[in-house]
Amino acid sequence: MPGGRRNPFSVTRIVDALEHAKSNAKEVAQVTKALAEAKLGHIPFVDLEIQFIGASGLPKMDVVGSADPYFVADIDEKITYVFSSAVKGDTLAPVWNEIWRVKNVPAVADLHVQVLDKDDDAPHDDYIGKFKTSINNGTAEVELQGPLFRKDRGTFWLKIESTPSIDKDPSVFPYLFDGPIRFSRHYSPTVGMLTNLDDERLYSTWKMYLRGVPLFFRDKHQGWNRSYKAAQSIFQGPASIVVRSGIQAGHRMLYARNARNLFGVIDEFSDVAQLLHAGKSTRPGVSQFEHRIKPAVYTYIISSEDDSFRFSETGAAFFVDFASKHALHSNCAESVRYSGEFHPRPKGGWAAFSDDIQDHEVEWELVIDNNSGTYAPDKMFLPELKELLEYNFPGFGIYAWDREDPKLEESREACREYALKHRGVKTHELQPYAASGEETLSHRVSVGAQQLGEAGRRIFESVTRNNAGNL
């Protein structure tokens, strides 16, 4: 129409728009997803169940053996299967059959998966390959794309079940992790250096991914305690960089992923109870309690980063010489969802219990608190903490008490007293302790830092000499 308005629906304009969209596909996808999240794009939300079946044809990565593969998955970089998979030792055809359920996902979302080779002796794991796929229903066989010129990196199988979201307004809690609750148990790297290890639990950490954390805590996080001297040494001032780097190195060692880790799924009460069993011990007269719930106090944090529940026994030997137990678990995060201590107990407390009563004959409770100097969580959120644990561990009675509540001290001390009198626990094991001949985690960290510094110095000197020779 000469001299008039251009028809917005003309063929020319539609073709131009399509060409522009094609050349900017990534930007268009990002904008579309943003509109969906803002409830402006009218894009439906779905609930997902993803089964990561396995892979085959992976390349050989190790000089000795084949490969130790695991994978990490994320959806739109909004939620990550950060727990990732179990490490499968010495195989080029791993089978995982692991399930991941996520609620309230925009139907236009993409699933990204990376497969890596675990290398315990290197600072970084080797990259095998990756792929991206839609979240449409069905079973898929996807080729792994490797680095440049290395495209043939194997095949990955997965199955996706996608159903319309059932939440009234799924945009309120998008990308919501919905299980299953998976856990990993990690052993301290110092275990192999010990001369008198007699309780492996004192050298273990646990990491567990809880369902629905945002449903209860929403956008609430607990920042580090600025009036606590130990926290100031970690987070405040120039010297804090050195303190923080040492704690973070310790965290990486404690939570390192390897084939020796124990992986599992929490389906029912008995699965949680088993995690709390005393476990193997070489101490005389204690082995009879291996499969019974141990009267012990645990230090925990719920991470702001990935909503994981991380804990260990409060008396764990690797805490020796570190400024903060909670900072060691949180990797020096400036905030957490919540933190403190917890302990299991038979209904009514340990004071009225007897080992003549079998564990399955009584009801069990978890007493959890906000006893953390590093983060000093607000007691106003103890009800939300209680509801969160009831949601995830329905077989337990949950009590969430403030650190200054007299009932808490009474219950905690009864737990410790029972351990001392009836389970062969020694007094020094109630707090971090390293016996003669044991290498502490802090010492391992300092040695590693010295070795890294020495290696860096040698590289610097080598480069300097080469540059001088070229002048």
GROMACS .gro file of C-alpha atoms in nm:
model
  471
    1MET     CA    1   0.000   0.000   0.000
    2PRO     CA    2   0.205   0.299  -0.127
    3GLY     CA    3   0.184   0.598   0.100
    4GLY     CA    4  -0.010   0.402   0.362
    5ARG     CA    5   0.070   0.187   0.666
    6ARG     CA    6   0.265  -0.129   0.599
    7ASN     CA    7   0.061  -0.444   0.653
    8PRO     CA    8   0.210  -0.614   0.966
    9PHE     CA    9   0.085  -0.950   0.841
   10SER     CA   10   0.236  -0.928   0.490
   11VAL     CA   11   0.430  -1.229   0.364
   12THR     CA   12   0.749  -1.024   0.347
   13ARG     CA   13   0.728  -0.917   0.708
   14ILE     CA   14   0.648  -1.270   0.827
   15VAL     CA   15   0.946  -1.410   0.636
   16ASP     CA   16   1.173  -1.139   0.777
   17ALA     CA   17   1.054  -1.215   1.127
   18LEU     CA   18   1.114  -1.587   1.085
   19GLU     CA   19   1.465  -1.529   0.950
   20HIS     CA   20   1.544  -1.300   1.240
   21ALA     CA   21   1.409  -1.555   1.485
   22LYS     CA   22   1.617  -1.831   1.327
   23SER     CA   23   1.938  -1.628   1.354
   24ASN     CA   24   1.862  -1.545   1.714
   25ALA     CA   25   1.715  -1.878   1.825
   26LYS     CA   26   1.895  -1.880   2.158
   27GLU     CA   27   1.776  -1.530   2.247
   28VAL     CA   28   1.421  -1.614   2.143
   29ALA     CA   29   1.419  -1.925   2.361
   30GLN     CA   30   1.551  -1.731   2.658
   31VAL     CA   31   1.291  -1.459   2.615
   32THR     CA   32   1.012  -1.714   2.578
   33LYS     CA   33   1.115  -1.891   2.896
   34ALA     CA   34   1.137  -1.560   3.080
   35LEU     CA   35   0.785  -1.477   2.965
   36ALA     CA   36   0.664  -1.813   3.091
   37GLU     CA   37   0.816  -1.749   3.431
   38ALA     CA   38   0.656  -1.405   3.437
   39LYS     CA   39   0.317  -1.560   3.346
   40LEU     CA   40   0.305  -1.347   3.030
   41GLY     CA   41   0.380  -1.613   2.771
   42HIS     CA   42   0.090  -1.846   2.857
   43ILE     CA   43   0.328  -2.141   2.828
   44PRO     CA   44   0.215  -2.443   3.030
   45PHE     CA   45   0.412  -2.587   3.317
   46VAL     CA   46   0.476  -2.957   3.359
   47ASP     CA   47   0.587  -3.198   3.630
   48LEU     CA   48   0.877  -3.422   3.528
   49GLU     CA   49   1.009  -3.763   3.619
   50ILE     CA   50   1.342  -3.823   3.449
   51GLN     CA   51   1.505  -4.164   3.452
   52PHE     CA   52   1.876  -4.150   3.374
   53ILE     CA   53   1.924  -4.503   3.243
   54GLY     CA   54   2.289  -4.526   3.145
   55ALA     CA   55   2.549  -4.478   2.874
   56SER     CA   56   2.763  -4.689   2.643
   57GLY     CA   57   3.058  -4.651   2.413
   58LEU     CA   58   3.235  -4.404   2.641
   59PRO     CA   59   3.602  -4.341   2.556
   60LYS     CA   60   3.881  -4.483   2.769
   61MET     CA   61   3.998  -4.204   3.001
   62ASP     CA   62   4.241  -4.364   3.246
   63VAL     CA   63   4.592  -4.495   3.188
   64VAL     CA   64   4.514  -4.787   3.416
   65GLY     CA   65   4.158  -4.914   3.377
   66SER     CA   66   3.891  -4.759   3.157
   67ALA     CA   67   3.691  -4.474   3.316
   68ASP     CA   68   3.501  -4.384   3.632
   69PRO     CA   69   3.202  -4.198   3.485
   70TYR     CA   70   2.932  -3.992   3.650
   71PHE     CA   71   2.695  -3.726   3.518
   72VAL     CA   72   2.562  -3.386   3.623
   73ALA     CA   73   2.229  -3.259   3.490
   74ASP     CA   74   2.046  -2.927   3.502
   75ILE     CA   75   1.727  -2.776   3.365
   76ASP     CA   76   1.767  -2.426   3.222
   77GLU     CA   77   2.041  -2.364   3.482
   78LYS     CA   78   1.755  -2.313   3.729
   79ILE     CA   79   1.781  -2.645   3.908
   80THR     CA   80   2.076  -2.880   3.900
   81TYR     CA   81   2.107  -3.247   3.977
   82VAL     CA   82   2.408  -3.126   4.175
   83PHE     CA   83   2.408  -3.441   4.379
   84SER     CA   84   2.466  -3.587   4.036
   85SER     CA   85   2.494  -3.956   3.992
   86ALA     CA   86   2.689  -4.226   4.164
   87VAL     CA   87   3.039  -4.277   4.028
   88LYS     CA   88   3.058  -4.604   3.837
   89GLY     CA   89   3.406  -4.748   3.872
   90ASP     CA   90   3.613  -4.879   3.580
   91THR     CA   91   3.348  -4.903   3.309
   92LEU     CA   92   3.272  -4.763   2.963
   93ALA     CA   93   2.907  -4.869   2.982
   94PRO     CA   94   2.771  -4.737   3.315
   95VAL     CA   95   2.416  -4.818   3.424
   96TRP     CA   96   2.260  -4.569   3.667
   97ASN     CA   97   1.880  -4.605   3.654
   98GLU     CA   98   1.849  -4.297   3.875
   99ILE     CA   99   1.527  -4.098   3.904
  100TRP     CA  100   1.488  -3.720   3.929
  101ARG     CA  101   1.148  -3.557   3.985
  102VAL     CA  102   1.101  -3.184   3.932
  103LYS     CA  103   0.772  -2.994   3.955
  104ASN     CA  104   0.654  -2.678   3.782
  105VAL     CA  105   0.891  -2.672   3.485
  106PRO     CA  106   0.810  -2.455   3.178
  107ALA     CA  107   0.720  -2.690   2.893
  108VAL     CA  108   0.981  -2.517   2.671
  109ALA     CA  109   1.266  -2.600   2.909
  110ASP     CA  110   1.583  -2.784   2.808
  111LEU     CA  111   1.764  -3.060   2.994
  112HIS     CA  112   2.144  -3.037   2.991
  113VAL     CA  113   2.365  -3.332   3.087
  114GLN     CA  114   2.742  -3.355   3.122
  115VAL     CA  115   2.929  -3.684   3.165
  116LEU     CA  116   3.264  -3.669   3.342
  117ASP     CA  117   3.537  -3.909   3.448
  118LYS     CA  118   3.620  -3.901   3.817
  119ASP     CA  119   3.994  -3.862   3.880
  120ASP     CA  120   4.081  -3.885   4.249
  121ASP     CA  121   4.440  -3.775   4.193
  122ALA     CA  122   4.369  -3.458   3.995
  123PRO     CA  123   4.222  -3.120   4.094
  124HIS     CA  124   3.961  -3.146   3.818
  125ASP     CA  125   3.768  -3.435   3.668
  126ASP     CA  126   3.807  -3.517   3.299
  127TYR     CA  127   3.534  -3.406   3.062
  128ILE     CA  128   3.383  -3.683   2.849
  129GLY     CA  129   3.088  -3.523   2.671
  130LYS     CA  130   2.753  -3.348   2.695
  131PHE     CA  131   2.412  -3.316   2.532
  132LYS     CA  132   2.099  -3.103   2.540
  133THR     CA  133   1.744  -3.227   2.486
  134SER     CA  134   1.387  -3.111   2.525
  135ILE     CA  135   1.171  -3.238   2.812
  136ASN     CA  136   0.915  -3.405   2.588
  137ASN     CA  137   0.767  -3.741   2.684
  138GLY     CA  138   0.948  -4.054   2.577
  139THR     CA  139   1.267  -4.257   2.580
  140ALA     CA  140   1.567  -4.098   2.411
  141GLU     CA  141   1.902  -4.220   2.287
  142VAL     CA  142   2.132  -3.920   2.264
  143GLU     CA  143   2.486  -3.889   2.129
  144LEU     CA  144   2.738  -3.728   2.360
  145GLN     CA  145   2.916  -3.430   2.208
  146GLY     CA  146   3.279  -3.409   2.312
  147PRO     CA  147   3.543  -3.138   2.279
  148LEU     CA  148   3.636  -3.007   1.935
  149PHE     CA  149   3.748  -3.285   1.696
  150ARG     CA  150   3.630  -3.548   1.947
  151LYS     CA  151   3.264  -3.588   1.861
  152ASP     CA  152   3.229  -3.964   1.906
  153ARG     CA  153   3.203  -3.982   2.284
  154GLY     CA  154   2.934  -4.245   2.332
  155THR     CA  155   2.559  -4.264   2.376
  156PHE     CA  156   2.333  -4.176   2.671
  157TRP     CA  157   1.985  -4.322   2.739
  158LEU     CA  158   1.711  -4.156   2.938
  159LYS     CA  159   1.334  -4.163   2.976
  160ILE     CA  160   1.119  -3.858   3.046
  161GLU     CA  161   0.763  -3.859   3.175
  162SER     CA  162   0.597  -3.517   3.150
  163THR     CA  163   0.252  -3.438   3.291
  164PRO     CA  164   0.070  -3.105   3.337
  165SER     CA  165   0.158  -2.935   3.665
  166ILE     CA  166  -0.102  -2.992   3.934
  167ASP     CA  167  -0.020  -2.682   4.140
  168LYS     CA  168  -0.277  -2.404   4.120
  169ASP     CA  169  -0.009  -2.149   4.028
  170PRO     CA  170   0.309  -2.336   3.928
  171SER     CA  171   0.500  -2.013   3.863
  172VAL     CA  172   0.514  -1.944   4.238
  173PHE     CA  173   0.757  -2.230   4.297
  174PRO     CA  174   0.910  -2.310   3.955
  175TYR     CA  175   1.173  -2.582   3.910
  176LEU     CA  176   1.084  -2.740   4.245
  177PHE     CA  177   1.281  -3.052   4.339
  178ASP     CA  178   1.037  -3.328   4.435
  179GLY     CA  179   1.256  -3.628   4.504
  180PRO     CA  180   1.346  -3.893   4.549
  181ILE     CA  181   1.552  -3.795   4.852
  182ARG     CA  182   1.904  -3.912   4.767
  183PHE     CA  183   2.203  -3.922   4.997
  184SER     CA  184   2.576  -3.974   4.973
  185ARG     CA  185   2.816  -4.072   5.248
  186HIS     CA  186   3.172  -3.946   5.216
  187TYR     CA  187   3.475  -4.063   5.408
  188SER     CA  188   3.742  -3.819   5.525
  189PRO     CA  189   4.055  -3.832   5.304
  190THR     CA  190   4.262  -3.878   5.620
  191VAL     CA  191   4.111  -4.221   5.693
  192GLY     CA  192   4.381  -4.401   5.496
  193MET     CA  193   4.651  -4.226   5.699
  194LEU     CA  194   4.520  -4.319   6.043
  195THR     CA  195   4.695  -4.560   6.275
  196ASN     CA  196   4.412  -4.630   6.516
  197LEU     CA  197   4.080  -4.586   6.338
  198ASP     CA  198   3.809  -4.763   6.536
  199ASP     CA  199   3.489  -4.580   6.442
  200GLU     CA  200   3.440  -4.490   6.076
  201ARG     CA  201   3.141  -4.266   6.156
  202LEU     CA  202   3.376  -4.015   6.317
  203TYR     CA  203   3.539  -3.970   5.976
  204SER     CA  204   3.224  -3.945   5.764
  205THR     CA  205   3.000  -3.672   5.624
  206TRP     CA  206   2.651  -3.711   5.477
  207LYS     CA  207   2.482  -3.507   5.207
  208MET     CA  208   2.110  -3.541   5.147
  209TYR     CA  209   1.882  -3.354   4.906
  210LEU     CA  210   1.557  -3.254   5.075
  211ARG     CA  211   1.226  -3.213   4.896
  212GLY     CA  212   1.039  -2.883   4.886
  213VAL     CA  213   1.272  -2.657   5.085
  214PRO     CA  214   1.134  -2.337   4.921
  215LEU     CA  215   0.781  -2.441   5.020
  216PHE     CA  216   0.872  -2.386   5.385
  217PHE     CA  217   1.156  -2.132   5.393
  218ARG     CA  218   1.048  -1.947   5.077
  219ASP     CA  219   1.308  -1.672   5.022
  220LYS     CA  220   1.443  -1.676   5.378
  221HIS     CA  221   1.815  -1.735   5.441
  222GLN     CA  222   2.031  -1.699   5.752
  223GLY     CA  223   2.341  -1.482   5.707
  224TRP     CA  224   2.665  -1.526   5.898
  225ASN     CA  225   2.670  -1.397   6.255
  226ARG     CA  226   2.857  -1.064   6.250
  227SER     CA  227   2.887  -1.053   6.629
  228TYR     CA  228   3.055  -1.397   6.652
  229LYS     CA  229   3.435  -1.379   6.665
  230ALA     CA  230   3.498  -1.708   6.486
  231ALA     CA  231   3.266  -1.600   6.203
  232GLN     CA  232   3.445  -1.266   6.178
  233SER     CA  233   3.775  -1.448   6.127
  234ILE     CA  234   3.620  -1.635   5.833
  235PHE     CA  235   3.420  -1.363   5.659
  236GLN     CA  236   3.566  -1.028   5.761
  237GLY     CA  237   3.896  -0.853   5.695
  238PRO     CA  238   4.198  -0.928   5.471
  239ALA     CA  239   4.319  -1.219   5.686
  240SER     CA  240   3.985  -1.395   5.637
  241ILE     CA  241   4.086  -1.490   5.282
  242VAL     CA  242   4.350  -1.728   5.414
  243VAL     CA  243   4.116  -1.876   5.677
  244ARG     CA  244   3.840  -1.919   5.423
  245SER     CA  245   4.061  -2.083   5.160
  246GLY     CA  246   4.176  -2.343   5.415
  247ILE     CA  247   3.819  -2.428   5.518
  248GLN     CA  248   3.707  -2.448   5.156
  249ALA     CA  249   3.993  -2.683   5.072
  250GLY     CA  250   3.885  -2.901   5.364
  251HIS     CA  251   3.525  -2.897   5.241
  252ARG     CA  252   3.630  -3.010   4.893
  253MET     CA  253   3.819  -3.302   5.043
  254LEU     CA  254   3.533  -3.403   5.273
  255TYR     CA  255   3.264  -3.390   5.008
  256ALA     CA  256   3.470  -3.513   4.713
  257ARG     CA  257   3.280  -3.746   4.480
  258ASN     CA  258   3.447  -4.081   4.418
  259ALA     CA  259   3.371  -4.449   4.368
  260ARG     CA  260   3.422  -4.519   4.741
  261ASN     CA  261   3.124  -4.300   4.839
  262LEU     CA  262   2.807  -4.469   4.955
  263PHE     CA  263   2.500  -4.361   4.757
  264GLY     CA  264   2.137  -4.436   4.833
  265VAL     CA  265   1.772  -4.328   4.830
  266ILE     CA  266   1.545  -4.245   5.124
  267ASP     CA  267   1.206  -4.409   5.065
  268GLU     CA  268   1.084  -4.475   5.419
  269PHE     CA  269   1.160  -4.446   5.789
  270SER     CA  270   1.390  -4.749   5.794
  271ASP     CA  271   1.621  -4.587   5.536
  272VAL     CA  272   1.680  -4.287   5.763
  273ALA     CA  273   1.718  -4.510   6.067
  274GLN     CA  274   1.985  -4.710   5.889
  275LEU     CA  275   2.189  -4.394   5.830
  276LEU     CA  276   2.183  -4.337   6.205
  277HIS     CA  277   2.305  -4.687   6.292
  278ALA     CA  278   2.634  -4.709   6.480
  279GLY     CA  279   2.808  -4.893   6.196
  280LYS     CA  280   3.126  -5.094   6.208
  281SER     CA  281   3.373  -5.047   6.491
  282THR     CA  282   3.686  -5.234   6.599
  283ARG     CA  283   3.635  -5.134   6.961
  284PRO     CA  284   3.576  -5.436   7.191
  285GLY     CA  285   3.218  -5.485   7.304
  286VAL     CA  286   3.075  -5.232   7.060
  287SER     CA  287   3.017  -5.440   6.746
  288GLN     CA  288   2.686  -5.571   6.887
  289PHE     CA  289   2.538  -5.223   6.834
  290GLU     CA  290   2.640  -5.200   6.468
  291HIS     CA  291   2.279  -5.218   6.348
  292ARG     CA  292   2.122  -5.006   6.619
  293ILE     CA  293   2.057  -4.632   6.620
  294LYS     CA  294   2.353  -4.460   6.781
  295PRO     CA  295   2.296  -4.204   7.057
  296ALA     CA  296   2.493  -3.922   6.896
  297VAL     CA  297   2.475  -3.547   6.834
  298TYR     CA  298   2.518  -3.423   6.477
  299THR     CA  299   2.623  -3.086   6.334
  300TYR     CA  300   2.418  -2.984   6.028
  301ILE     CA  301   2.350  -2.711   5.774
  302ILE     CA  302   2.079  -2.677   5.510
  303SER     CA  303   2.254  -2.517   5.217
  304SER     CA  304   2.133  -2.196   5.050
  305GLU     CA  305   2.315  -2.306   4.736
  306ASP     CA  306   2.137  -2.634   4.661
  307ASP     CA  307   1.900  -2.701   4.956
  308SER     CA  308   2.109  -3.003   5.061
  309PHE     CA  309   2.111  -3.126   5.420
  310ARG     CA  310   2.477  -3.180   5.518
  311PHE     CA  311   2.580  -3.328   5.849
  312SER     CA  312   2.831  -3.527   6.051
  313GLU     CA  313   2.878  -3.627   6.411
  314THR     CA  314   2.965  -3.325   6.621
  315GLY     CA  315   3.266  -3.513   6.758
  316ALA     CA  316   3.404  -3.589   6.410
  317ALA     CA  317   3.783  -3.590   6.414
  318PHE     CA  318   3.817  -3.380   6.097
  319PHE     CA  319   3.679  -3.071   6.276
  320VAL     CA  320   4.005  -3.038   6.473
  321ASP     CA  321   4.176  -2.701   6.420
  322PHE     CA  322   3.902  -2.553   6.201
  323ALA     CA  323   3.742  -2.224   6.306
  324SER     CA  324   3.383  -2.338   6.244
  325LYS     CA  325   3.215  -2.676   6.203
  326HIS     CA  326   2.919  -2.520   6.025
  327ALA     CA  327   3.141  -2.323   5.785
  328LEU     CA  328   3.323  -2.645   5.698
  329HIS     CA  329   2.992  -2.804   5.598
  330SER     CA  330   2.866  -2.496   5.412
  331ASN     CA  331   3.192  -2.436   5.220
  332CYS     CA  332   3.212  -2.093   5.386
  333ALA     CA  333   2.882  -1.980   5.236
  334GLU     CA  334   2.783  -1.636   5.363
  335SER     CA  335   2.431  -1.764   5.425
  336VAL     CA  336   2.249  -2.091   5.481
  337ARG     CA  337   1.886  -2.190   5.492
  338TYR     CA  338   1.933  -2.308   5.851
  339SER     CA  339   2.195  -2.468   6.075
  340GLY     CA  340   2.249  -2.616   6.419
  341GLU     CA  341   2.262  -2.963   6.574
  342PHE     CA  342   2.028  -3.261   6.593
  343HIS     CA  343   2.011  -3.596   6.768
  344PRO     CA  344   1.786  -3.902   6.745
  345ARG     CA  345   1.611  -4.042   7.049
  346PRO     CA  346   1.351  -4.305   7.138
  347LYS     CA  347   1.013  -4.154   7.216
  348GLY     CA  348   1.040  -3.968   7.546
  349GLY     CA  349   1.421  -3.957   7.548
  350TRP     CA  350   1.726  -4.175   7.614
  351ALA     CA  351   1.694  -4.152   7.994
  352ALA     CA  352   1.400  -4.395   7.993
  353PHE     CA  353   1.546  -4.631   7.731
  354SER     CA  354   1.710  -4.972   7.769
  355ASP     CA  355   1.903  -5.180   7.518
  356ASP     CA  356   1.678  -5.470   7.613
  357ILE     CA  357   1.419  -5.292   7.399
  358GLN     CA  358   1.475  -5.343   7.028
  359ASP     CA  359   1.475  -5.038   6.804
  360HIS     CA  360   1.173  -5.150   6.603
  361GLU     CA  361   0.969  -5.181   6.923
  362VAL     CA  362   0.968  -4.807   6.993
  363GLU     CA  363   0.880  -4.488   6.809
  364TRP     CA  364   1.172  -4.261   6.719
  365GLU     CA  365   1.213  -3.885   6.729
  366LEU     CA  366   1.457  -3.628   6.592
  367VAL     CA  367   1.538  -3.328   6.811
  368ILE     CA  368   1.679  -3.046   6.600
  369ASP     CA  369   1.788  -2.696   6.701
  370ASN     CA  370   1.953  -2.370   6.590
  371ASN     CA  371   2.273  -2.414   6.790
  372SER     CA  372   2.515  -2.252   6.546
  373GLY     CA  373   2.737  -1.962   6.645
  374THR     CA  374   2.853  -1.907   6.287
  375TYR     CA  375   2.503  -1.840   6.150
  376ALA     CA  376   2.286  -1.797   6.464
  377PRO     CA  377   1.959  -1.889   6.289
  378ASP     CA  378   1.649  -1.700   6.396
  379LYS     CA  379   1.436  -1.909   6.630
  380MET     CA  380   1.126  -1.767   6.460
  381PHE     CA  381   1.182  -2.017   6.177
  382LEU     CA  382   1.196  -2.327   6.397
  383PRO     CA  383   0.831  -2.410   6.312
  384GLU     CA  384   0.918  -2.405   5.940
  385LEU     CA  385   1.219  -2.628   6.010
  386LYS     CA  386   0.993  -2.873   6.194
  387GLU     CA  387   0.743  -2.882   5.906
  388LEU     CA  388   1.019  -2.933   5.651
  389LEU     CA  389   1.157  -3.239   5.832
  390GLU     CA  390   0.807  -3.380   5.887
  391TYR     CA  391   0.750  -3.344   5.513
  392ASN     CA  392   1.071  -3.533   5.432
  393PHE     CA  393   1.086  -3.785   5.720
  394PRO     CA  394   0.725  -3.876   5.801
  395GLY     CA  395   0.818  -4.173   6.022
  396PHE     CA  396   0.988  -3.957   6.286
  397GLY     CA  397   0.842  -3.736   6.555
  398ILE     CA  398   1.013  -3.398   6.505
  399TYR     CA  399   1.096  -3.152   6.781
  400ALA     CA  400   1.256  -2.820   6.684
  401TRP     CA  401   1.384  -2.632   6.987
  402ASP     CA  402   1.576  -2.311   7.043
  403ARG     CA  403   1.939  -2.347   7.154
  404GLU     CA  404   1.852  -2.184   7.489
  405ASP     CA  405   1.554  -2.407   7.561
  406PRO     CA  406   1.618  -2.613   7.880
  407LYS     CA  407   1.439  -2.912   7.724
  408LEU     CA  408   1.705  -2.919   7.451
  409GLU     CA  409   1.998  -2.936   7.692
  410GLU     CA  410   1.825  -3.207   7.896
  411SER     CA  411   1.757  -3.423   7.588
  412ARG     CA  412   2.104  -3.371   7.437
  413GLU     CA  413   2.286  -3.455   7.760
  414ALA     CA  414   2.072  -3.766   7.810
  415CYS     CA  415   2.175  -3.878   7.462
  416ARG     CA  416   2.544  -3.831   7.539
  417GLU     CA  417   2.514  -3.990   7.882
  418TYR     CA  418   2.358  -4.302   7.731
  419ALA     CA  419   2.638  -4.324   7.473
  420LEU     CA  420   2.902  -4.305   7.748
  421LYS     CA  421   2.738  -4.553   7.987
  422HIS     CA  422   2.593  -4.812   7.752
  423ARG     CA  423   2.750  -4.790   7.406
  424GLY     CA  424   3.123  -4.774   7.474
  425VAL     CA  425   3.170  -4.414   7.355
  426LYS     CA  426   3.466  -4.231   7.512
  427THR     CA  427   3.434  -3.883   7.659
  428HIS     CA  428   3.687  -3.731   7.417
  429GLU     CA  429   3.478  -3.852   7.121
  430LEU     CA  430   3.197  -3.614   7.210
  431GLN     CA  431   3.405  -3.325   7.074
  432PRO     CA  432   3.655  -3.304   6.786
  433TYR     CA  433   3.967  -3.493   6.886
  434ALA     CA  434   4.275  -3.632   6.712
  435ALA     CA  435   4.482  -3.899   6.882
  436SER     CA  436   4.856  -3.938   6.850
  437GLY     CA  437   4.950  -4.072   6.509
  438GLU     CA  438   4.645  -3.935   6.331
  439GLU     CA  439   4.683  -3.690   6.045
  440THR     CA  440   4.420  -3.417   6.081
  441LEU     CA  441   4.229  -3.276   5.788
  442SER     CA  442   4.368  -2.927   5.854
  443HIS     CA  443   4.721  -3.067   5.831
  444ARG     CA  444   4.636  -3.240   5.503
  445VAL     CA  445   4.500  -2.909   5.370
  446SER     CA  446   4.814  -2.716   5.470
  447VAL     CA  447   5.042  -2.975   5.312
  448GLY     CA  448   4.838  -2.963   4.992
  449ALA     CA  449   4.859  -2.584   4.984
  450GLN     CA  450   5.237  -2.598   5.028
  451GLN     CA  451   5.272  -2.852   4.748
  452LEU     CA  452   5.054  -2.642   4.518
  453GLY     CA  453   5.255  -2.331   4.599
  454GLU     CA  454   5.580  -2.513   4.530
  455ALA     CA  455   5.449  -2.640   4.197
  456GLY     CA  456   5.343  -2.287   4.103
  457ARG     CA  457   5.686  -2.151   4.195
  458ARG     CA  458   5.859  -2.409   3.975
  459ILE     CA  459   5.632  -2.326   3.681
  460PHE     CA  460   5.696  -1.954   3.728
  461GLU     CA  461   6.072  -2.004   3.739
  462SER     CA  462   6.061  -2.225   3.429
  463VAL     CA  463   5.860  -1.968   3.230
  464THR     CA  464   6.090  -1.688   3.347
  465ARG     CA  465   6.403  -1.879   3.234
  466ASN     CA  466   6.248  -1.957   2.895
  467ASN     CA  467   6.150  -1.595   2.841
  468ALA     CA  468   6.498  -1.476   2.938
  469GLY     CA  469   6.653  -1.718   2.686
  470ASN     CA  470   6.438  -1.574   2.408
  471LEU     CA  471   6.549  -1.216   2.465
   0.00000   0.00000   0.00000
